[in-house]
mmCIF file with all atom_site columns, C-alpha atoms in Angstrom:
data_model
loop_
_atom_site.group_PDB
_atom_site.id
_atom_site.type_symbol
_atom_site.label_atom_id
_atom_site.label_alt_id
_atom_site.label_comp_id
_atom_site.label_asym_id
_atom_site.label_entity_id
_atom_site.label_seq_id
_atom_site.pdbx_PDB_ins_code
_atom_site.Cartn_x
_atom_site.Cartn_y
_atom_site.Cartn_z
_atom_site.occupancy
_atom_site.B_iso_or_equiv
_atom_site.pdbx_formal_charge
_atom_site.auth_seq_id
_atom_site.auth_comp_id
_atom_site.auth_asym_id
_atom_site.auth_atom_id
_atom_site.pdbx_PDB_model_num
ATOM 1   C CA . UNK A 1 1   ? 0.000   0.000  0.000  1.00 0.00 ? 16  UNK A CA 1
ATOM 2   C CA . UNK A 1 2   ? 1.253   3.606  -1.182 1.00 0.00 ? 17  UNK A CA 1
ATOM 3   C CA . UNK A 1 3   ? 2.053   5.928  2.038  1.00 0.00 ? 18  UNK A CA 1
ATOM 4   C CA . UNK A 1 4   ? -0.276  7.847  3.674  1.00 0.00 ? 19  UNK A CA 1
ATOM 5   C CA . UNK A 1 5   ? -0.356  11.567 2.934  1.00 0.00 ? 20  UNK A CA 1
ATOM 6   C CA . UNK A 1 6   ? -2.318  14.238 4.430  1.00 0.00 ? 21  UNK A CA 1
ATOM 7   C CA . UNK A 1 7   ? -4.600  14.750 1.250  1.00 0.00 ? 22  UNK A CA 1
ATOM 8   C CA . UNK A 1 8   ? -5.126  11.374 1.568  1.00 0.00 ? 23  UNK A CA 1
ATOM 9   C CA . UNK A 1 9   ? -6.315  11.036 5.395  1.00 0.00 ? 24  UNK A CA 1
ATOM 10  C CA . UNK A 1 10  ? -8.424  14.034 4.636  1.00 0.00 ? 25  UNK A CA 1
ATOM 11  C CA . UNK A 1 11  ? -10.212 12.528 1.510  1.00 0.00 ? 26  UNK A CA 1
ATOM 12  C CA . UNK A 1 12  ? -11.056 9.024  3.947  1.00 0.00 ? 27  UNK A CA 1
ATOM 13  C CA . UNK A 1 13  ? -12.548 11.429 6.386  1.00 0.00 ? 28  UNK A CA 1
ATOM 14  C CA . UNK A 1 14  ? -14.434 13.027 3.752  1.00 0.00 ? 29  UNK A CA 1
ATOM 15  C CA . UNK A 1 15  ? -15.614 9.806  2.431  1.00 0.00 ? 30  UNK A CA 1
ATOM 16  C CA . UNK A 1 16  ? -16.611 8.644  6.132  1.00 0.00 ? 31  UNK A CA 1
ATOM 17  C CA . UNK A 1 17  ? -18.821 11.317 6.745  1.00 0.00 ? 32  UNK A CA 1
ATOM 18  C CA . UNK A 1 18  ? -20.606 10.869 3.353  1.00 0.00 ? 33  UNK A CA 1
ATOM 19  C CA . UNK A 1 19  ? -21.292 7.111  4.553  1.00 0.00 ? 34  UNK A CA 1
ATOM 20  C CA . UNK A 1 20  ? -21.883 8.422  7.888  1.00 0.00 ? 35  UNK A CA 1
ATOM 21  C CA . UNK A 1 21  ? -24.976 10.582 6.302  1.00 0.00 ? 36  UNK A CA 1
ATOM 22  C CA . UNK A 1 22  ? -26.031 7.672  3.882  1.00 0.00 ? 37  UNK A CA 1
ATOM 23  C CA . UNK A 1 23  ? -26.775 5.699  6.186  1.00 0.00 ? 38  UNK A CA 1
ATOM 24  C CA . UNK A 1 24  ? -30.498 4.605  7.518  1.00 0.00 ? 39  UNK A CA 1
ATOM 25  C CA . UNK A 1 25  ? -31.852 7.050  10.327 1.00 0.00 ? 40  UNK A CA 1
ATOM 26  C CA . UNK A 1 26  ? -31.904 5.000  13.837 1.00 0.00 ? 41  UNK A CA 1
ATOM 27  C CA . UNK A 1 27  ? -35.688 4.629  14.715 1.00 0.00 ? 42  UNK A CA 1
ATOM 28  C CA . UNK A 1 28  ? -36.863 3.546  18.395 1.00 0.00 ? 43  UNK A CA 1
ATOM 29  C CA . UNK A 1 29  ? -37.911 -0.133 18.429 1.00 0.00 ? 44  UNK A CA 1
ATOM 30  C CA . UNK A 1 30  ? -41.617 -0.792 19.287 1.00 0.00 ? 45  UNK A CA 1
ATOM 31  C CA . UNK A 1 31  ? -43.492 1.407  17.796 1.00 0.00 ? 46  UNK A CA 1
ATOM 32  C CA . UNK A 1 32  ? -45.332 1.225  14.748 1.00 0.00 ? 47  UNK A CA 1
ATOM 33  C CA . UNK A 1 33  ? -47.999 2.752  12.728 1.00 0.00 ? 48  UNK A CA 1
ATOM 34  C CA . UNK A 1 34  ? -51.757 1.275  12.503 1.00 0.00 ? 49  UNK A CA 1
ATOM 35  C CA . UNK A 1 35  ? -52.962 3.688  9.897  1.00 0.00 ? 50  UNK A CA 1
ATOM 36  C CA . UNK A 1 36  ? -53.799 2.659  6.285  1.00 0.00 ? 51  UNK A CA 1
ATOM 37  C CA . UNK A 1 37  ? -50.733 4.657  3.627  1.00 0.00 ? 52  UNK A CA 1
ATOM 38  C CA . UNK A 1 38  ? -52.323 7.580  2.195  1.00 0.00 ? 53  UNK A CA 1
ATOM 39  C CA . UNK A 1 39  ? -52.161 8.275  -1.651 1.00 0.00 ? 54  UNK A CA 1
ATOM 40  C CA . UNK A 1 40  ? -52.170 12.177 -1.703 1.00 0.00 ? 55  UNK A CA 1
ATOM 41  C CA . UNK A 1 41  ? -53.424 14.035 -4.748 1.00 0.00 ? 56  UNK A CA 1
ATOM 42  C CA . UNK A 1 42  ? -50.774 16.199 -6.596 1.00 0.00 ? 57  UNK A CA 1
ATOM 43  C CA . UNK A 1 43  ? -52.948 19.509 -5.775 1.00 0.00 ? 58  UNK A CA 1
ATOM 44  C CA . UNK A 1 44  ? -52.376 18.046 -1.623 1.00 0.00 ? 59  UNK A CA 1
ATOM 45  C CA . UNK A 1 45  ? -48.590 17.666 -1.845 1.00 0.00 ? 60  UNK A CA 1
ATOM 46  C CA . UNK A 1 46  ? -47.856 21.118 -3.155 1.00 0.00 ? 61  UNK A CA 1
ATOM 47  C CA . UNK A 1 47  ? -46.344 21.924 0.099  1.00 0.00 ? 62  UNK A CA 1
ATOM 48  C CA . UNK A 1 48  ? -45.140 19.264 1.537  1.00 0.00 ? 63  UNK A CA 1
ATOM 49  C CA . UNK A 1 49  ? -41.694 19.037 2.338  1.00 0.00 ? 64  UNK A CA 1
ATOM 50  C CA . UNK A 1 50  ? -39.784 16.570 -0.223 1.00 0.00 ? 65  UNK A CA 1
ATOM 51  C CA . UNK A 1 51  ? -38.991 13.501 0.833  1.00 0.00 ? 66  UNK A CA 1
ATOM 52  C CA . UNK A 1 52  ? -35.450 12.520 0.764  1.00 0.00 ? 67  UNK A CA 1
ATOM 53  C CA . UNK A 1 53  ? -34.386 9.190  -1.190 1.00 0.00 ? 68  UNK A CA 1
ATOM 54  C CA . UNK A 1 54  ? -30.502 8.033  0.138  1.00 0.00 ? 69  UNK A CA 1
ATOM 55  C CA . UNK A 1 55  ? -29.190 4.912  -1.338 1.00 0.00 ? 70  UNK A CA 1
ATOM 56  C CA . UNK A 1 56  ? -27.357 2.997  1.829  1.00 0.00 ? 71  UNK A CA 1
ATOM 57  C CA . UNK A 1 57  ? -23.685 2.827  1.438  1.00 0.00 ? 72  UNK A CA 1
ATOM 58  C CA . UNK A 1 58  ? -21.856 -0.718 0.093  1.00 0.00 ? 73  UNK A CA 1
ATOM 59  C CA . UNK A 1 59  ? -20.487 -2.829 2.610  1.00 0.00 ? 74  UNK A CA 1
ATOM 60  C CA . UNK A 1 60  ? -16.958 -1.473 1.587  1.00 0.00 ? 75  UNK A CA 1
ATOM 61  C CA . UNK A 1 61  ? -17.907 1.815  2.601  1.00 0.00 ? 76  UNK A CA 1
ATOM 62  C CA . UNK A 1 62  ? -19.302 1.366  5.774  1.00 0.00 ? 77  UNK A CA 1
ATOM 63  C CA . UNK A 1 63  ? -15.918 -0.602 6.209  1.00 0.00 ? 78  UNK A CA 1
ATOM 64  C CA . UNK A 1 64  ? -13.497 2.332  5.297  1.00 0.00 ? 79  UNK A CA 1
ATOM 65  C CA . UNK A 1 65  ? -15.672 4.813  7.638  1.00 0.00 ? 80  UNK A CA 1
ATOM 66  C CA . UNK A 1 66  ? -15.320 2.443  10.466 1.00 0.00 ? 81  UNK A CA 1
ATOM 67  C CA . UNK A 1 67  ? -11.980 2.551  10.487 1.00 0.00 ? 82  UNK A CA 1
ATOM 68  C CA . UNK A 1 68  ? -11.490 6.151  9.993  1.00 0.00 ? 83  UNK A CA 1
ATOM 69  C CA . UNK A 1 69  ? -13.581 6.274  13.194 1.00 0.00 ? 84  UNK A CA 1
ATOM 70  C CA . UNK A 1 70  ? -11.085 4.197  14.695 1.00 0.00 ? 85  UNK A CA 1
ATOM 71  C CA . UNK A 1 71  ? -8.434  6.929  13.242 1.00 0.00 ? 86  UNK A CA 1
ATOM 72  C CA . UNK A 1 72  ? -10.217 9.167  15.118 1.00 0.00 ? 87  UNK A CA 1
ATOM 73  C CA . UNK A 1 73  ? -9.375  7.951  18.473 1.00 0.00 ? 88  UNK A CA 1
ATOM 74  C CA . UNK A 1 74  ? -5.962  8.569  18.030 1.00 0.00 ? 89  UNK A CA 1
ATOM 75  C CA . UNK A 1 75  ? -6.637  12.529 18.571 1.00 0.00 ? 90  UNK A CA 1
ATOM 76  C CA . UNK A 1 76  ? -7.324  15.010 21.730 1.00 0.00 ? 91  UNK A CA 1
ATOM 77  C CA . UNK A 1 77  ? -11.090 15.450 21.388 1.00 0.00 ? 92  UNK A CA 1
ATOM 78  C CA . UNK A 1 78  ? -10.669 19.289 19.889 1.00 0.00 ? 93  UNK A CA 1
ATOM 79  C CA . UNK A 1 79  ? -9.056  18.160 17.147 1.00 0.00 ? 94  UNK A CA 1
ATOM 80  C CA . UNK A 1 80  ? -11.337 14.900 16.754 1.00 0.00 ? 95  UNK A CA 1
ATOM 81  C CA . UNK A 1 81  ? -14.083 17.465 16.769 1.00 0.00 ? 96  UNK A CA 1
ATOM 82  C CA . UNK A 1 82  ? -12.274 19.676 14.386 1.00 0.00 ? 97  UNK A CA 1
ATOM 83  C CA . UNK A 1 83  ? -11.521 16.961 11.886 1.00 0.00 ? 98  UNK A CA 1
ATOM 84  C CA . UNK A 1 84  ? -15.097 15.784 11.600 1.00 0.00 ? 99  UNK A CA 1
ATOM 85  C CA . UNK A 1 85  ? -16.309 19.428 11.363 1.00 0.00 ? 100 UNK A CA 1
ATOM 86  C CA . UNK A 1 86  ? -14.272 20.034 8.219  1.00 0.00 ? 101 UNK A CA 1
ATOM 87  C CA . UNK A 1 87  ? -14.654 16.479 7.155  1.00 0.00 ? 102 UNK A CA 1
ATOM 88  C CA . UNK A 1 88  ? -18.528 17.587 6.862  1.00 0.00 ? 103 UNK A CA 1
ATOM 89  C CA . UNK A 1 89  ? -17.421 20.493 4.787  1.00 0.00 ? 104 UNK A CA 1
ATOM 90  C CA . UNK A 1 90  ? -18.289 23.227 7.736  1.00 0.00 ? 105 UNK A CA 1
ATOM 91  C CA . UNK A 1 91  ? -17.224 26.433 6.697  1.00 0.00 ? 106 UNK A CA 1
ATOM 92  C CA . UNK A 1 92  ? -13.812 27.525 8.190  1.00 0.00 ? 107 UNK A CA 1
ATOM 93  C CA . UNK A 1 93  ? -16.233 30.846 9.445  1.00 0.00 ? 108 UNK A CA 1
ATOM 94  C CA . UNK A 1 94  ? -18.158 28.203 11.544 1.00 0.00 ? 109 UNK A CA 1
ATOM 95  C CA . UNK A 1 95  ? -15.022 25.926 11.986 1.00 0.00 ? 110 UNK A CA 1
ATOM 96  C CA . UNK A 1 96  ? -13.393 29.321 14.182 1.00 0.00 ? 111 UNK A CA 1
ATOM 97  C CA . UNK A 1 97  ? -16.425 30.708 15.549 1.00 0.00 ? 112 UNK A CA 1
ATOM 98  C CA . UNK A 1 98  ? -16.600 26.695 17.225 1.00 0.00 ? 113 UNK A CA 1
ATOM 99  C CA . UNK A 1 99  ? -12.723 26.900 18.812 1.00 0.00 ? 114 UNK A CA 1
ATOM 100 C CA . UNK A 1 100 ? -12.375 30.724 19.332 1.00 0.00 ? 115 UNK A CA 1
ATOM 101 C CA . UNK A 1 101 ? -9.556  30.911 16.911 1.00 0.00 ? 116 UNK A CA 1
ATOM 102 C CA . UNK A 1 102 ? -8.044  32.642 13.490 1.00 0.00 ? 117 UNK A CA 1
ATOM 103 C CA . UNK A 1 103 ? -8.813  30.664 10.249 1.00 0.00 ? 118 UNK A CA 1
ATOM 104 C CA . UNK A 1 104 ? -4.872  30.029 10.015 1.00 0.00 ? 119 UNK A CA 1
ATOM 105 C CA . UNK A 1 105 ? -4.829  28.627 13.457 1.00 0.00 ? 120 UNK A CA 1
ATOM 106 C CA . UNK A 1 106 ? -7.505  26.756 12.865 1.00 0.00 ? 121 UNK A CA 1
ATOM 107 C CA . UNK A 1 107 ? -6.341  25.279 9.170  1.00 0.00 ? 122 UNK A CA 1
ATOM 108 C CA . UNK A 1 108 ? -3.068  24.428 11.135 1.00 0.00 ? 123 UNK A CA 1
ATOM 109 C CA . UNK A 1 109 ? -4.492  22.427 13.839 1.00 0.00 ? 124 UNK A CA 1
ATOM 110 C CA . UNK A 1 110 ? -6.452  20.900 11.132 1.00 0.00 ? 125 UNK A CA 1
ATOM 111 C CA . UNK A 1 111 ? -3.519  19.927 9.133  1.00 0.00 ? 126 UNK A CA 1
ATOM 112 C CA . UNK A 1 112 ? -1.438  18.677 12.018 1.00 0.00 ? 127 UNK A CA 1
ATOM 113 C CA . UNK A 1 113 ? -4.479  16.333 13.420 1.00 0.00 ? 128 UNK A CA 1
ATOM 114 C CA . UNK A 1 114 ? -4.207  14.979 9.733  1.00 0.00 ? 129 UNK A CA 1
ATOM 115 C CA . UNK A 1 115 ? -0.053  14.508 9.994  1.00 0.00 ? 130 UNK A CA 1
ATOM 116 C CA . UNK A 1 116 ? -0.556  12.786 13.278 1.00 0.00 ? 131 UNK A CA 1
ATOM 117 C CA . UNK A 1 117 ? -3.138  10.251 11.787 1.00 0.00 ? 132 UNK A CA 1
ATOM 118 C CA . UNK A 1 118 ? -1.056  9.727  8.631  1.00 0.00 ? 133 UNK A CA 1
ATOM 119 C CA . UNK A 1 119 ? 2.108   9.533  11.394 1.00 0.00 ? 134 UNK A CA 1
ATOM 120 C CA . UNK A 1 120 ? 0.459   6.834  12.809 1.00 0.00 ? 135 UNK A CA 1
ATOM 121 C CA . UNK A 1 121 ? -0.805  4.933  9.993  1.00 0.00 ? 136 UNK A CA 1
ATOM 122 C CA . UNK A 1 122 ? 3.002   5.431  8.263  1.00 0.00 ? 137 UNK A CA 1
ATOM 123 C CA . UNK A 1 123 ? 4.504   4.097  11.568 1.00 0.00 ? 138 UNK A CA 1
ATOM 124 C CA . UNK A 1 124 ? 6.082   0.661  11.355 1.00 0.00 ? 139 UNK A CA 1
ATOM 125 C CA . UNK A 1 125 ? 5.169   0.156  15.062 1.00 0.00 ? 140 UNK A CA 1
ATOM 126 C CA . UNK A 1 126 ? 1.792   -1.404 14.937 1.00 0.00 ? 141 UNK A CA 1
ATOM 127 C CA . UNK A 1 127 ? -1.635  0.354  15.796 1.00 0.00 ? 142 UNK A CA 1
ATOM 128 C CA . UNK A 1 128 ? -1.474  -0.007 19.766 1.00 0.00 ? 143 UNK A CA 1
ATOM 129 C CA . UNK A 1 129 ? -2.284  2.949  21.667 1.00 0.00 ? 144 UNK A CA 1
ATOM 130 C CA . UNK A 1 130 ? 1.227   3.294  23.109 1.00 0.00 ? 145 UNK A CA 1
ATOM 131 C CA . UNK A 1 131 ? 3.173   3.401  20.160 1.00 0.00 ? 146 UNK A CA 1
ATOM 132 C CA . UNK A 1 132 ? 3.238   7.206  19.735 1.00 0.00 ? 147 UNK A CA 1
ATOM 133 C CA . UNK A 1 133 ? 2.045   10.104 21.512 1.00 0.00 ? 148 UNK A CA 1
ATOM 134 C CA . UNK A 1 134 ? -1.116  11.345 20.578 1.00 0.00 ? 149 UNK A CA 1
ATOM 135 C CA . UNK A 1 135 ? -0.225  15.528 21.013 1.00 0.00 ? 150 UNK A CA 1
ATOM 136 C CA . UNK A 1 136 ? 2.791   17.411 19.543 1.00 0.00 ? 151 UNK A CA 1
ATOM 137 C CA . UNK A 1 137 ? 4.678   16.842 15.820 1.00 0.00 ? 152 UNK A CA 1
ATOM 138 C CA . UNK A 1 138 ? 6.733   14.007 15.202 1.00 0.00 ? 153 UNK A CA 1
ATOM 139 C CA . UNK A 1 139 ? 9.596   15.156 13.562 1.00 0.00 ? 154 UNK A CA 1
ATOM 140 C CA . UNK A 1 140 ? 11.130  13.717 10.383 1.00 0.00 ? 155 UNK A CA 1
#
């Protein structure tokens, strides 16, 4: 397998929260509905909201996003929440308004979250939890 790069981490996050979102909304178990389905006319359903069709993710997917949430852990919980927030494309506005910071700070943190997961995943020292520390830069 090639090395990973930052671009790359970034792109796997970016394809986790996709699944994450195309997956089927978690319903409470028990209830259910004793009414007959309703065929609305067209002239009813003028302003209804739109219902919204998602295709569930393949098997594969659901696979890579799992273990980009298993990435995840590897971070202080700013930057996990950081790296999901852009992941989800938030605007950086939103992204500094969140950590109190400047758009450059906050793009650096960013980026060094993503160096510290491709660190890890570049490291021939396994995937325990005591391999490398999880704050600072390693250095190269």
């Amino acid at each position: 397998m090639a090395e990973w790069t930052v671009e790359r981490v970034a792109e796997r996050f970016r394809e986790a929260a996709i699944t994450a979102h195309r997956l089927p909304p978690v319903r409470v178990q028990g209830y259910f509905n004793t009414w007959p389905a309703i065929r609305r006319m067209p002239w009813e359903t003028f302003g209804a909201e739109p219902t919204i069709r998602r295709f569930p993710p393949a098997p594969e997917a659901i696979e890579r996003m799992l273990e980009a949430m298993r990435w995840v852990q590897w971070l202080e919980e700013e930057e996990r929440h950081l790296v999901w927030m852009r992941a989800e494309r938030h605007r950086w506005r939103d992204i500094c308004t969140r950590f109190g910071c400047d758009r450059t700070t906050a793009w650096r943190r960013w980026q060094r979250a993503l160096q510290t997961v491709a660190d890890r995943l570049n490291s021939k020292q396994g995937t325990s939890r005591q391999c490398m520390p999880l704050s600072g830069t390693i250095a190269k």
